[in-house]
Short mmCIF file of C-alpha atoms and ligand atoms in Angstrom, two decimals:
data_model
loop_
_atom_site.label_atom_id
_atom_site.label_comp_id
_atom_site.label_asym_id
_atom_site.label_seq_id
_atom_site.Cartn_x
_atom_site.Cartn_y
_atom_site.Cartn_z
CA MET A 1 0.00 0.00 0.00
CA SER A 2 1.35 3.51 -0.85
CA PHE A 3 2.01 5.86 2.06
CA ALA A 4 -0.85 8.07 0.77
CA ALA A 5 -3.33 5.19 1.05
CA GLU A 6 -2.09 4.35 4.55
CA LEU A 7 -2.36 8.00 5.58
CA GLU A 8 -5.91 8.21 4.20
CA LYS A 9 -6.84 5.18 6.27
CA LEU A 10 -5.27 6.63 9.39
CA LEU A 11 -6.91 10.06 9.05
CA GLY A 12 -10.19 8.98 7.50
CA VAL A 13 -9.94 11.79 4.91
CA ALA A 14 -8.93 11.89 1.24
CA VAL A 15 -5.31 12.64 0.37
CA ILE A 16 -4.63 14.02 -3.13
CA THR A 17 -2.35 11.94 -5.35
CA ASP A 18 -3.42 13.05 -8.86
CA PRO A 19 -0.12 14.42 -10.26
CA ASP A 20 -1.94 17.18 -12.18
CA ILE A 21 -3.20 18.49 -8.82
CA THR A 22 -0.19 17.69 -6.64
CA ALA A 23 1.97 19.64 -9.15
CA THR A 24 0.00 22.80 -8.36
CA TYR A 25 0.80 22.39 -4.64
CA SER A 26 4.48 21.66 -5.13
CA LYS A 27 6.01 24.97 -6.17
CA ASP A 28 6.11 28.56 -4.99
CA GLN A 29 6.82 31.72 -7.04
CA ALA A 30 10.64 31.43 -7.15
CA PRO A 31 11.46 31.13 -10.84
CA PHE A 32 14.52 28.88 -10.69
CA ALA A 33 14.14 26.75 -7.56
CA LYS A 34 13.94 22.98 -8.12
CA SER A 35 10.64 21.18 -7.54
CA ALA A 36 8.72 18.06 -8.54
CA PRO A 37 5.10 17.06 -8.01
CA ALA A 38 4.78 15.74 -4.45
CA ALA A 39 3.76 12.12 -3.87
CA ALA A 40 0.67 13.36 -2.00
CA VAL A 41 -1.04 16.48 -0.71
CA LEU A 42 -3.05 16.73 2.49
CA LEU A 43 -5.45 19.67 2.76
CA ALA A 44 -5.33 19.74 6.56
CA ARG A 45 -8.41 20.76 8.55
CA SER A 46 -7.17 20.71 12.15
CA THR A 47 -4.15 20.68 14.43
CA GLU A 48 -5.08 17.12 15.46
CA GLU A 49 -5.04 15.95 11.85
CA ILE A 50 -1.59 17.50 11.29
CA SER A 51 -0.38 15.93 14.51
CA LYS A 52 -1.42 12.45 13.37
CA ALA A 53 0.04 13.03 9.90
CA LEU A 54 3.41 14.14 11.29
CA ALA A 55 3.62 11.22 13.74
CA PHE A 56 2.98 8.92 10.76
CA CYS A 57 5.59 10.68 8.57
CA SER A 58 8.16 10.56 11.37
CA GLU A 59 7.62 6.84 11.79
CA HIS A 60 7.96 6.20 8.04
CA ASN A 61 10.63 8.83 7.30
CA ILE A 62 8.48 10.72 4.79
CA PRO A 63 9.62 14.28 3.99
CA VAL A 64 6.98 16.92 4.69
CA VAL A 65 6.66 20.31 3.02
CA THR A 66 4.29 22.76 4.67
CA ARG A 67 2.43 25.12 2.37
CA GLY A 68 0.54 28.32 3.00
CA ALA A 69 -0.46 30.05 -0.24
CA GLY A 70 2.73 29.27 -2.19
CA SER A 71 3.47 32.97 -2.71
CA GLY A 72 7.04 32.52 -1.42
CA LEU A 73 9.99 33.70 -3.50
CA SER A 74 12.75 31.37 -2.29
CA GLY A 75 11.57 27.85 -3.19
CA GLY A 76 10.71 27.30 0.49
CA ALA A 77 7.41 25.54 -0.23
CA ASN A 78 8.79 23.47 -3.13
CA ALA A 79 8.38 19.71 -2.90
CA ASP A 80 10.06 16.67 -4.43
CA SER A 81 8.48 13.43 -5.64
CA GLN A 82 8.89 11.69 -2.25
CA SER A 83 7.19 14.36 -0.17
CA LEU A 84 3.89 14.87 1.50
CA VAL A 85 2.73 18.49 1.13
CA ILE A 86 0.58 19.65 4.03
CA SER A 87 -1.42 22.65 2.88
CA LEU A 88 -2.97 24.96 5.49
CA GLU A 89 -5.34 26.64 3.01
CA LYS A 90 -8.46 25.08 4.60
CA MET A 91 -7.44 26.17 8.10
CA ASN A 92 -8.60 29.71 7.48
CA GLU A 93 -10.77 30.57 10.46
CA ILE A 94 -10.37 33.72 12.55
CA LEU A 95 -10.91 32.16 15.98
CA GLU A 96 -11.07 35.22 18.23
CA ILE A 97 -10.83 39.01 18.04
CA ASP A 98 -10.20 40.66 21.40
CA PRO A 99 -10.05 44.44 20.86
CA ASP A 100 -9.63 45.17 24.59
CA ASN A 101 -6.60 42.96 24.97
CA GLN A 102 -5.58 43.98 21.45
CA PHE A 103 -5.06 40.57 19.91
CA ALA A 104 -6.55 38.18 17.40
CA ARG A 105 -6.21 34.40 17.37
CA VAL A 106 -6.28 32.77 13.95
CA GLN A 107 -5.72 29.49 12.19
CA ALA A 108 -2.49 29.64 10.21
CA GLY A 109 -4.20 29.51 6.80
CA VAL A 110 -6.01 32.85 7.26
CA ILE A 111 -5.06 35.34 4.53
CA ASN A 112 -3.23 38.39 5.93
CA LEU A 113 -5.62 40.97 4.45
CA ASP A 114 -8.70 39.03 5.61
CA LEU A 115 -7.58 39.54 9.21
CA ASP A 116 -6.92 43.25 8.73
CA THR A 117 -10.33 43.64 7.05
CA ALA A 118 -12.09 41.74 9.86
CA VAL A 119 -10.59 43.87 12.64
CA LYS A 120 -11.46 47.19 10.94
CA GLU A 121 -14.93 47.22 12.47
CA TYR A 122 -13.28 47.33 15.92
CA GLY A 123 -11.15 50.32 14.87
CA MET A 124 -8.11 48.03 14.96
CA ALA A 125 -5.47 47.03 12.42
CA TYR A 126 -3.14 44.12 11.78
CA LEU A 127 -0.17 46.04 10.41
CA PRO A 128 2.43 43.81 8.67
CA ASP A 129 1.83 44.43 4.98
CA PRO A 130 3.78 42.22 2.57
CA ALA A 131 2.87 43.20 -1.01
CA SER A 132 1.33 39.71 -1.24
CA ARG A 133 -0.97 40.37 1.71
CA ASP A 134 -4.13 39.81 -0.29
CA TRP A 135 -3.22 36.14 -0.88
CA SER A 136 -0.37 35.06 1.42
CA THR A 137 -1.30 33.28 4.67
CA LEU A 138 -0.46 34.43 8.17
CA GLY A 139 1.23 31.04 8.77
CA GLY A 140 3.44 31.65 5.74
CA ASN A 141 4.11 35.23 6.92
CA VAL A 142 5.20 33.94 10.33
CA ALA A 143 7.25 31.09 8.84
CA THR A 144 9.15 33.58 6.63
CA ASN A 145 9.01 36.51 9.06
CA ALA A 146 7.55 38.56 6.23
CA GLY A 147 8.15 42.29 5.91
CA GLY A 148 6.47 45.01 3.91
CA MET A 149 6.32 48.74 3.43
CA CYS A 150 5.16 49.68 6.92
CA CYS A 151 8.06 47.83 8.58
CA VAL A 152 10.22 50.96 8.64
CA LYS A 153 8.00 52.17 11.46
CA TYR A 154 6.15 49.13 12.74
CA GLY A 155 8.65 46.29 12.34
CA VAL A 156 8.36 42.93 10.61
CA THR A 157 5.95 40.08 11.36
CA SER A 158 7.93 38.89 14.40
CA HIS A 159 7.14 42.18 16.18
CA HIS A 160 3.43 41.37 15.97
CA VAL A 161 3.29 37.74 17.14
CA ARG A 162 2.34 36.85 20.72
CA SER A 163 2.04 33.07 20.64
CA LEU A 164 2.03 30.08 18.33
CA THR A 165 0.59 26.59 18.38
CA VAL A 166 3.14 24.34 16.70
CA VAL A 167 3.04 20.68 15.75
CA LEU A 168 6.49 19.13 16.12
CA SER A 169 7.76 16.47 13.73
CA THR A 170 6.85 13.74 16.24
CA GLY A 171 3.23 14.90 16.22
CA GLU A 172 3.47 16.52 19.66
CA VAL A 173 1.60 19.83 19.93
CA ILE A 174 3.17 22.73 21.85
CA GLU A 175 2.30 26.34 22.57
CA VAL A 176 5.15 28.86 22.56
CA GLY A 177 4.71 32.44 23.73
CA LYS A 178 1.51 33.68 25.42
CA SER A 179 -1.46 35.80 24.44
CA THR A 180 -0.38 38.38 27.03
CA LYS A 181 1.53 41.45 25.82
CA LYS A 182 4.54 40.47 27.88
CA PHE A 183 6.03 37.02 28.47
CA VAL A 184 9.49 36.13 29.78
CA THR A 185 8.68 32.90 31.59
CA THR A 186 10.58 30.56 29.28
CA LEU A 187 13.48 30.89 26.87
CA ASP A 188 12.13 32.73 23.84
CA LEU A 189 11.29 29.60 21.87
CA MET A 190 8.59 31.38 19.88
CA HIS A 191 11.07 33.39 17.89
CA LEU A 192 12.88 30.19 16.90
CA PHE A 193 9.83 29.20 14.88
CA ILE A 194 9.33 32.65 13.35
CA GLY A 195 11.29 32.67 10.10
CA SER A 196 12.06 28.93 10.35
CA GLU A 197 10.53 28.32 6.89
CA GLY A 198 8.80 25.06 7.76
CA THR A 199 11.99 23.36 9.01
CA LEU A 200 11.21 23.12 12.76
CA GLY A 201 7.47 22.51 13.06
CA ILE A 202 4.10 23.28 11.52
CA ILE A 203 2.42 26.40 12.86
CA THR A 204 -1.31 25.82 13.12
CA GLU A 205 -2.59 28.70 15.27
CA ILE A 206 -1.24 32.20 15.86
CA THR A 207 -2.04 34.98 18.32
CA LEU A 208 -1.25 38.34 16.75
CA ASN A 209 -1.04 41.91 17.99
CA LEU A 210 -3.70 44.35 16.92
CA VAL A 211 -3.25 48.11 17.20
CA PRO A 212 -5.65 51.04 16.92
CA ARG A 213 -5.97 51.83 13.22
CA PRO A 214 -3.38 54.44 12.21
CA ASN A 215 -4.55 57.71 10.65
CA ASN A 216 -4.73 58.10 6.90
CA PRO A 217 -1.17 58.88 5.87
CA ALA A 218 0.16 62.00 4.18
CA THR A 219 2.50 61.34 1.25
CA LEU A 220 5.72 62.95 0.06
CA ILE A 221 7.25 62.17 -3.31
CA ALA A 222 10.55 63.59 -4.54
CA THR A 223 12.84 63.12 -7.53
CA PHE A 224 16.62 63.44 -7.32
CA PRO A 225 19.35 63.73 -9.95
CA SER A 226 21.10 60.60 -8.66
CA ILE A 227 20.43 57.60 -6.48
CA THR A 228 23.28 58.77 -4.24
CA GLN A 229 21.42 61.96 -3.42
CA ALA A 230 18.11 60.14 -2.96
CA ALA A 231 19.71 57.58 -0.66
CA ALA A 232 21.43 60.31 1.37
CA ALA A 233 18.09 62.13 1.71
CA SER A 234 16.34 58.93 2.80
CA THR A 235 18.57 58.43 5.83
CA GLN A 236 17.81 62.03 6.89
CA LEU A 237 14.05 61.46 6.45
CA LEU A 238 14.05 58.69 9.05
CA LYS A 239 13.91 61.31 11.82
CA TYR A 240 10.30 62.10 10.81
CA ARG A 241 9.28 58.49 11.74
CA PRO A 242 7.87 57.60 8.31
CA SER A 243 5.32 54.81 8.04
CA MET A 244 6.70 54.13 4.54
CA LEU A 245 9.97 55.11 2.86
CA GLU A 246 10.62 53.61 -0.56
CA ILE A 247 13.28 54.21 -3.22
CA ILE A 248 13.12 53.58 -6.97
CA ASP A 249 16.10 53.79 -9.31
CA GLN A 250 16.26 55.25 -12.80
CA THR A 251 16.07 51.89 -14.64
CA THR A 252 12.88 50.98 -12.83
CA LEU A 253 11.43 54.47 -13.21
CA ARG A 254 12.06 54.37 -16.96
CA ALA A 255 10.32 50.98 -17.20
CA VAL A 256 7.29 52.36 -15.35
CA GLU A 257 7.13 55.59 -17.38
CA GLU A 258 7.38 53.69 -20.68
CA TRP A 259 4.47 51.51 -19.65
CA HIS A 260 2.25 53.88 -17.66
CA PRO A 261 3.45 57.48 -18.02
CA LEU A 262 2.81 59.03 -14.60
CA GLY A 263 4.60 62.28 -15.45
CA PHE A 264 7.83 61.64 -13.55
CA GLU A 265 11.05 63.04 -14.89
CA VAL A 266 13.23 60.00 -15.52
CA ALA A 267 16.03 61.38 -13.40
CA GLY A 268 18.33 59.52 -11.02
CA SER A 269 15.89 58.27 -8.48
CA ILE A 270 12.60 58.73 -6.62
CA LEU A 271 11.75 58.63 -2.94
CA ILE A 272 8.25 58.09 -1.60
CA MET A 273 7.55 58.68 2.05
CA GLN A 274 4.38 58.47 4.13
CA LEU A 275 3.68 59.92 7.59
CA ASP A 276 0.73 58.56 9.55
CA GLU A 277 1.33 61.00 12.43
CA ASN A 278 2.99 64.40 12.82
CA ILE A 279 2.01 65.25 9.27
CA GLU A 280 2.85 68.89 9.96
CA LEU A 281 6.46 67.76 9.51
CA GLY A 282 5.83 67.19 5.78
CA GLU A 283 7.08 70.63 4.73
CA GLN A 284 10.24 70.19 6.81
CA ALA A 285 10.75 66.83 5.14
CA LEU A 286 10.55 68.50 1.72
CA ALA A 287 13.15 71.02 2.88
CA THR A 288 15.37 68.09 3.90
CA CYS A 289 15.01 66.67 0.39
CA ASN A 290 15.93 70.10 -1.03
CA GLN A 291 19.21 69.98 0.86
CA HIS A 292 20.00 66.87 -1.18
CA SER A 293 19.43 68.56 -4.57
CA MET A 294 15.80 67.46 -5.03
CA ILE A 295 14.70 68.20 -8.60
CA ASP A 296 11.01 68.22 -7.86
CA GLY A 297 8.83 67.21 -4.94
CA MET A 298 5.41 67.45 -3.39
CA PHE A 299 3.66 66.67 -0.16
CA THR A 300 -0.05 65.86 -0.06
CA THR A 301 -2.66 64.85 2.48
CA ASP A 302 -5.14 64.05 -0.29
CA ILE A 303 -5.61 60.26 -0.29
CA SER A 304 -6.60 59.88 -3.95
CA GLU A 305 -3.71 62.07 -5.09
CA ALA A 306 -1.36 59.97 -2.95
CA THR A 307 -2.78 56.75 -4.39
CA ASP A 308 -1.92 58.02 -7.88
CA LEU A 309 1.59 58.98 -6.79
CA ILE A 310 2.45 55.70 -5.12
CA ARG A 311 1.34 53.78 -8.19
CA VAL A 312 4.91 54.27 -9.38
CA ARG A 313 6.09 51.99 -6.55
CA LYS A 314 3.29 49.48 -7.03
CA LEU A 315 4.09 49.25 -10.75
CA ALA A 316 7.86 48.85 -10.21
CA TYR A 317 8.03 45.06 -10.37
CA PRO A 318 5.35 44.46 -13.03
CA ALA A 319 6.96 47.17 -15.21
CA LEU A 320 10.31 45.32 -15.05
CA GLU A 321 8.55 42.01 -15.73
CA ARG A 322 7.37 43.47 -19.05
CA LEU A 323 10.99 43.78 -20.17
CA GLY A 324 11.72 40.03 -20.04
CA ALA A 325 12.17 37.12 -17.62
CA THR A 326 12.93 38.41 -14.13
CA LEU A 327 14.79 37.26 -11.02
CA LEU A 328 13.72 39.29 -8.01
CA ASP A 329 16.47 39.45 -5.40
CA ASP A 330 16.09 40.48 -1.77
CA VAL A 331 18.93 41.68 0.45
CA ALA A 332 19.18 43.97 3.45
CA ILE A 333 22.03 46.44 3.94
CA PRO A 334 22.75 49.28 6.35
CA VAL A 335 20.73 52.29 5.14
CA THR A 336 23.90 54.35 4.87
CA LYS A 337 25.23 51.89 2.25
CA ILE A 338 22.31 52.05 -0.19
CA ALA A 339 24.04 54.37 -2.68
CA GLU A 340 27.22 52.28 -2.68
CA PHE A 341 25.17 49.11 -3.08
CA VAL A 342 23.29 50.54 -6.05
CA SER A 343 26.43 51.71 -7.82
CA GLN A 344 28.06 48.27 -7.39
CA VAL A 345 24.92 46.54 -8.71
CA GLU A 346 24.86 48.93 -11.69
CA ALA A 347 28.48 47.99 -12.47
CA LEU A 348 27.53 44.31 -12.17
CA ALA A 349 24.66 44.82 -14.64
CA LEU A 350 27.09 46.34 -17.17
CA ARG A 351 29.61 43.52 -16.65
CA HIS A 352 27.00 40.82 -17.29
CA SER A 353 25.13 42.76 -20.03
CA LEU A 354 21.92 42.55 -18.01
CA THR A 355 19.22 45.03 -17.10
CA ILE A 356 18.87 45.30 -13.32
CA GLY A 357 16.17 47.57 -11.89
CA ILE A 358 16.51 48.44 -8.21
CA PHE A 359 13.74 49.42 -5.86
CA GLY A 360 13.07 48.71 -2.24
CA HIS A 361 12.36 49.72 1.29
CA ALA A 362 14.91 52.54 1.71
CA GLY A 363 13.82 53.08 5.31
CA ASP A 364 15.14 49.71 6.43
CA GLY A 365 17.75 49.06 3.73
CA ASN A 366 15.81 46.14 2.26
CA MET A 367 16.52 46.31 -1.48
CA HIS A 368 15.02 44.30 -4.34
CA PRO A 369 17.34 44.38 -7.35
CA THR A 370 15.41 42.75 -10.18
CA ILE A 371 17.46 41.10 -12.90
CA VAL A 372 15.95 41.01 -16.37
CA HIS A 373 17.02 38.78 -19.25
CA ASP A 374 15.37 37.88 -22.55
CA HIS A 375 12.84 35.06 -22.44
CA GLY A 376 14.40 31.87 -23.82
CA ASP A 377 17.95 33.27 -23.72
CA VAL A 378 19.80 30.40 -22.04
CA GLU A 379 23.10 32.26 -21.77
CA GLY A 380 21.29 35.32 -20.38
CA GLU A 381 19.58 33.13 -17.80
CA LYS A 382 22.95 31.75 -16.68
CA ARG A 383 24.34 35.27 -16.31
CA ALA A 384 21.20 36.30 -14.42
CA LYS A 385 21.59 33.45 -11.90
CA LEU A 386 25.22 34.38 -11.41
CA ALA A 387 24.26 38.03 -10.90
CA PHE A 388 21.60 36.93 -8.37
CA SER A 389 24.31 35.40 -6.13
CA GLU A 390 26.77 38.22 -6.76
CA ILE A 391 24.20 40.78 -5.60
CA VAL A 392 23.97 38.89 -2.29
CA GLN A 393 27.75 38.91 -2.01
CA ILE A 394 27.84 42.68 -2.64
CA ALA A 395 25.31 43.15 0.17
CA GLN A 396 27.32 40.90 2.47
CA THR A 397 30.57 42.79 1.86
CA LEU A 398 28.75 46.02 2.74
CA GLY A 399 27.72 44.58 6.11
CA GLY A 400 24.35 43.39 4.86
CA THR A 401 22.59 40.05 4.70
CA ALA A 402 21.43 37.44 2.17
CA SER A 403 17.73 38.02 2.76
CA GLY A 404 15.71 40.79 4.36
CA GLU A 405 12.27 39.25 4.01
CA HIS A 406 11.85 36.60 1.29
CA GLY A 407 13.86 33.96 3.14
CA ILE A 408 16.60 31.51 2.22
CA GLY A 409 14.46 28.57 1.04
CA SER A 410 16.44 26.41 -1.34
CA ILE A 411 17.94 29.18 -3.50
CA LYS A 412 20.30 30.94 -1.10
CA ARG A 413 21.49 28.19 1.23
CA GLU A 414 25.06 28.14 -0.03
CA LEU A 415 25.35 31.91 0.47
CA VAL A 416 24.56 31.86 4.19
CA ALA A 417 28.01 30.67 5.29
CA ASN A 418 29.56 33.90 3.92
CA GLU A 419 28.09 35.86 6.79
CA VAL A 420 27.45 33.37 9.60
CA SER A 421 30.10 31.66 11.71
CA ALA A 422 30.59 27.89 11.76
CA THR A 423 29.51 27.90 15.42
CA VAL A 424 26.21 29.58 14.61
CA ILE A 425 25.61 27.07 11.82
CA GLU A 426 26.31 24.21 14.25
CA ILE A 427 23.93 25.65 16.86
CA GLN A 428 21.21 25.80 14.21
CA ARG A 429 21.88 22.20 13.19
CA GLY A 430 21.66 21.15 16.85
CA ILE A 431 18.28 22.86 17.22
CA LYS A 432 17.05 21.22 14.03
CA LYS A 433 18.19 17.81 15.28
CA LEU A 434 16.44 18.31 18.62
CA LEU A 435 13.13 19.41 17.14
CA ASP A 436 13.16 17.25 14.03
CA PRO A 437 15.36 14.22 14.81
CA HIS A 438 14.52 12.36 11.57
CA GLY A 439 15.01 15.48 9.44
CA ILE A 440 11.61 15.12 7.76
CA LEU A 441 10.55 18.79 7.90
CA ASN A 442 11.33 20.67 4.69
CA PRO A 443 14.68 18.97 4.08
CA GLY A 444 17.16 20.95 1.98
CA LYS A 445 15.75 24.34 2.98
CA LYS A 446 16.91 27.29 5.06
CA LEU A 447 19.92 25.75 6.86
CA PRO A 448 23.26 25.81 5.03
C1 FAD B 501 3.96 39.59 -5.77
C2 FAD B 501 4.63 39.19 -4.48
C3 FAD B 501 4.93 40.16 -3.55
C4 FAD B 501 5.57 39.83 -2.35
N1 FAD B 501 5.83 40.81 -1.44
C5 FAD B 501 6.44 40.48 -0.29
C6 FAD B 501 6.73 41.49 0.67
O1 FAD B 501 6.45 42.67 0.48
N2 FAD B 501 7.34 41.12 1.82
C7 FAD B 501 7.66 39.81 2.07
O2 FAD B 501 8.20 39.53 3.13
N3 FAD B 501 7.40 38.84 1.17
C8 FAD B 501 6.79 39.14 0.03
N4 FAD B 501 6.52 38.15 -0.89
C9 FAD B 501 6.91 36.75 -0.58
C10 FAD B 501 5.80 35.90 0.09
O3 FAD B 501 4.52 36.41 -0.21
C11 FAD B 501 6.02 35.81 1.60
O4 FAD B 501 7.20 35.07 1.83
C12 FAD B 501 4.86 35.16 2.36
O5 FAD B 501 5.08 35.32 3.74
C13 FAD B 501 4.67 33.68 2.06
O6 FAD B 501 3.40 33.28 2.56
P1 FAD B 501 2.65 32.01 1.95
O7 FAD B 501 1.42 31.78 2.75
O8 FAD B 501 2.46 32.14 0.50
O9 FAD B 501 3.71 30.87 2.28
P2 FAD B 501 4.35 29.78 1.32
O10 FAD B 501 4.99 30.40 0.14
O11 FAD B 501 3.36 28.70 1.08
O12 FAD B 501 5.50 29.20 2.28
C14 FAD B 501 6.61 29.98 2.62
C15 FAD B 501 7.51 29.20 3.59
O13 FAD B 501 6.85 29.07 4.85
C16 FAD B 501 6.61 27.70 5.18
N5 FAD B 501 5.28 27.66 5.78
C17 FAD B 501 4.12 28.13 5.23
N6 FAD B 501 3.12 27.99 6.11
C18 FAD B 501 3.64 27.43 7.24
C19 FAD B 501 3.10 27.02 8.49
N7 FAD B 501 1.80 27.17 8.77
N8 FAD B 501 3.93 26.46 9.39
C20 FAD B 501 5.26 26.29 9.12
N9 FAD B 501 5.81 26.64 7.95
C21 FAD B 501 5.02 27.20 7.02
C22 FAD B 501 6.77 26.95 3.88
O14 FAD B 501 7.20 25.62 4.09
C23 FAD B 501 7.81 27.79 3.16
O15 FAD B 501 9.09 27.44 3.60
C24 FAD B 501 5.90 38.46 -2.10
C25 FAD B 501 5.57 37.49 -3.04
C26 FAD B 501 4.96 37.84 -4.22
C27 FAD B 501 4.62 36.75 -5.21
#
């Protein structure tokens, strides 16, 4: 009997084995990460079901890949032909909203935006805002420690998690953290699971911070003759406590303007900043930009005008995608190194005869160089993959890191050792061994 048939018998529910369907559950959005249709897919409905499935997989040494929405960009949710994929998509219930204690408890398959929409009627917000928030799951956000545009002020997902229910590889269910605002009773095991990319346990329930809904933001947009000047201005703008601070380079701006002319001068670079408090500081912020040779700039409290202006940022990636096949990179560097980073990436683009558009979260130094090559150009693809790794190495030599928010998955594992000591790698391996002794959870991901 196949393991899928045995698992069906054990759980009393159907397990998907049709390769046409399993293929659709076996790959995320990373363009060049390896994958193969999984042997079987379980659309889990409860923590208990996942617990039984993991105990079974542990006993039979079956690799398990946990899947939220598959919006990941690092191959983290990719399967191979031996694996069982456990999808959390059916575990999408908001279990509790407690506006007084300012938390919500959810199943891990709840879509990020669905939670934020549900808490609006209480005047509350769930803040972390990955650009995929309308389809990525909160479990996936926790497992990758997802970021977004508001992180410059409000921090990444880990700053908003209070407790987790986790199923360990043996099937044992544990709770880490507490629904209280403060908790120092145990070692901070909760943060071990945040960003663990499905390698330490399956997160089935999450208690998340809610906050009173921020005010409608005011928006500043400014163009600069060079990325160096824009980057220098961005570090000075941090003192206004922006709730968004984004940078877009000339290559990306040109791609946007050629597609959807928004009236921007295709100069060196653009900064977009939002303030959701102290908006009276907007004029001072413009003056700060002026000190860095701003060509043109405006500050508006009009929401529809702002929506038009920030379209340039929203269109950045799709505009580059129109130019060819893309590889979207993700690194984090000290904010004071952004200009140097960009000029080194521009030199790299010239060396490899590639187009590389750069945009990102200037406020926290999380940059997304996007490498473009012609569709079907095999040599171009090879150069693009090389450039992808070299961009990480540039970030690392500037004191930065291999990933700011998309994770390591399967595509950046060999780059981790450049910035992490052998001792730290060994500690991680020890933790993995303790929590997943048979190594069944997402093998070949995250850890170098
Ligand atoms: C257009 C686009 C925009 C994006 N913008 C951003 C952005 O602004 N910021 C950002 O950080 N990311 C962004 N991403 C990447 C992606 O959306 C995030 O990594 C997201 O958190 C993944 O959530 P998911 O539910 O799709 O998880 P998946 O892709 O299904 O899984 C991601 C990883 O988490 C693991 N995992 C998933 N659920 C669980 C669980 N319940 N328990 C344990 N492990 C689990 C998987 O095994 C895998 O390793 C973007 C992606 C796209 C396609």
